[in-house]
Amino acid sequence: MQTVSTIDALRGQIAKLRGPDGASIGLVPTMGALHEGHLTLVRRAREACDHVVASIFVNPTQFGPGEDLDAYPRQLEADAAMLEAEGCALIWAPDVAAMYPQGFASNISVSGVSEGFCGADRPGHFDGVATVVCKLFHQVLPDIAFFGEKDWQQLAVIRAMARDLDLTQPHALSIIGVPTVREADGLAMSSRNRYLSADERAAAATLPRAMKEAIAKIEGGEQAPPALAALEQQLIGAGFSSVDYATLADAASLAPIEALSGASGRLLVAARIGGTRLIDNMAVG
Ligand code: PAF
């Protein structure tokens, strides 16, 4: 397994991996600090593609002022060891200057799906995500790219960006969402879970539990607003300091809904505990 950090070296390695027969390439974009959730994406990519390329880039443009860009864990060596053990073929680990050279002036902004939820709480976040992911797609030219469903809204934004920019025509890029990997107590795996103190970590398990209870009520016919108000109360009672949103939405359009109808629903939640913002989502109906 090689690690490359310049576009020229990346292109050379990708050409080698493709080989004369055009072997398929799966891309797993990450910001590093890998956990079982990322490794599940790599395994899924290995099943589907001849070679797996993982990118590791802590993308500054998707962090807002006062967010955890500087604190975000960086552990390239440990990440590389995990990726090698999973049979990853290549790591693309550019630095900020390689990704955004002097004079970089472009931005991809996806309206609609990027506007509510995390888009409302973190202005500019999804522009940063859409722009860097579009660049990663053009840099690596994968056949299939794999993303975790834990970032449901991010996945919707990336799908919309790829569709709108004609990246997903037949015989080109496919985007696969992979179900969230959870700890034994149900907490969704996240690189940010390591920010939690022992007490916060214990309380954090209330999030998936309360979500399941709310889902059971909604699936049982209760309107979403009272079920979600109870969920918020449970989180605050467990020690969360605030709930940014707890919303039932149409799973595809992300438009908020009050009750289940024919279309499949998704419960999306973001809540803060200590200094950490946790997000999660689950299918409803
Ligand atoms: O989900 C992430 O880790 C990041 O948002 C991504 C998709 C790698 C873009 O920086």
Short mmCIF file of N, CA and C and ligand atoms in Angstrom, two decimals, residues 29-31 59 62 129 132-133 147 151 154, ligand 1:
data_model
loop_
_atom_site.label_atom_id
_atom_site.label_comp_id
_atom_site.label_asym_id
_atom_site.label_seq_id
_atom_site.Cartn_x
_atom_site.Cartn_y
_atom_site.Cartn_z
N PRO A 29 -13.78 8.26 0.94
CA PRO A 29 -13.29 9.56 1.42
C PRO A 29 -13.39 9.65 2.94
N THR A 30 -12.33 10.09 3.59
CA THR A 30 -12.36 10.22 5.05
C THR A 30 -11.59 11.48 5.47
N MET A 31 -11.77 11.83 6.74
CA MET A 31 -10.92 12.87 7.34
C MET A 31 -9.97 12.21 8.33
N ASN A 59 -10.58 18.56 5.95
CA ASN A 59 -10.91 19.62 5.00
C ASN A 59 -11.28 20.92 5.72
N GLN A 62 -14.82 22.90 5.46
CA GLN A 62 -16.12 22.45 5.98
C GLN A 62 -16.24 22.69 7.49
N VAL A 129 -18.04 20.61 2.02
CA VAL A 129 -18.11 19.16 1.75
C VAL A 129 -18.28 18.92 0.24
N VAL A 132 -15.06 19.77 -1.77
CA VAL A 132 -13.91 18.85 -1.62
C VAL A 132 -14.25 17.48 -2.19
N VAL A 133 -15.50 17.03 -2.02
CA VAL A 133 -15.85 15.70 -2.54
C VAL A 133 -15.85 15.72 -4.07
N PHE A 147 -19.89 6.13 1.24
CA PHE A 147 -20.07 7.09 2.34
C PHE A 147 -20.95 6.47 3.41
N ASP A 151 -23.94 10.26 8.24
CA ASP A 151 -24.08 11.65 7.77
C ASP A 151 -25.12 11.65 6.64
N GLN A 154 -25.32 14.78 4.58
CA GLN A 154 -24.12 14.88 3.73
C GLN A 154 -24.26 13.98 2.50
O1 PAF B 1 -17.57 12.53 6.17
C1 PAF B 1 -16.40 12.97 6.12
O2 PAF B 1 -15.48 12.43 6.72
C2 PAF B 1 -16.13 14.24 5.32
O3 PAF B 1 -17.18 15.13 5.39
C3 PAF B 1 -15.73 13.94 3.87
C4 PAF B 1 -16.87 13.28 3.11
C5 PAF B 1 -14.50 13.05 3.82
C6 PAF B 1 -15.41 15.25 3.15
O4 PAF B 1 -14.36 15.93 3.76
#
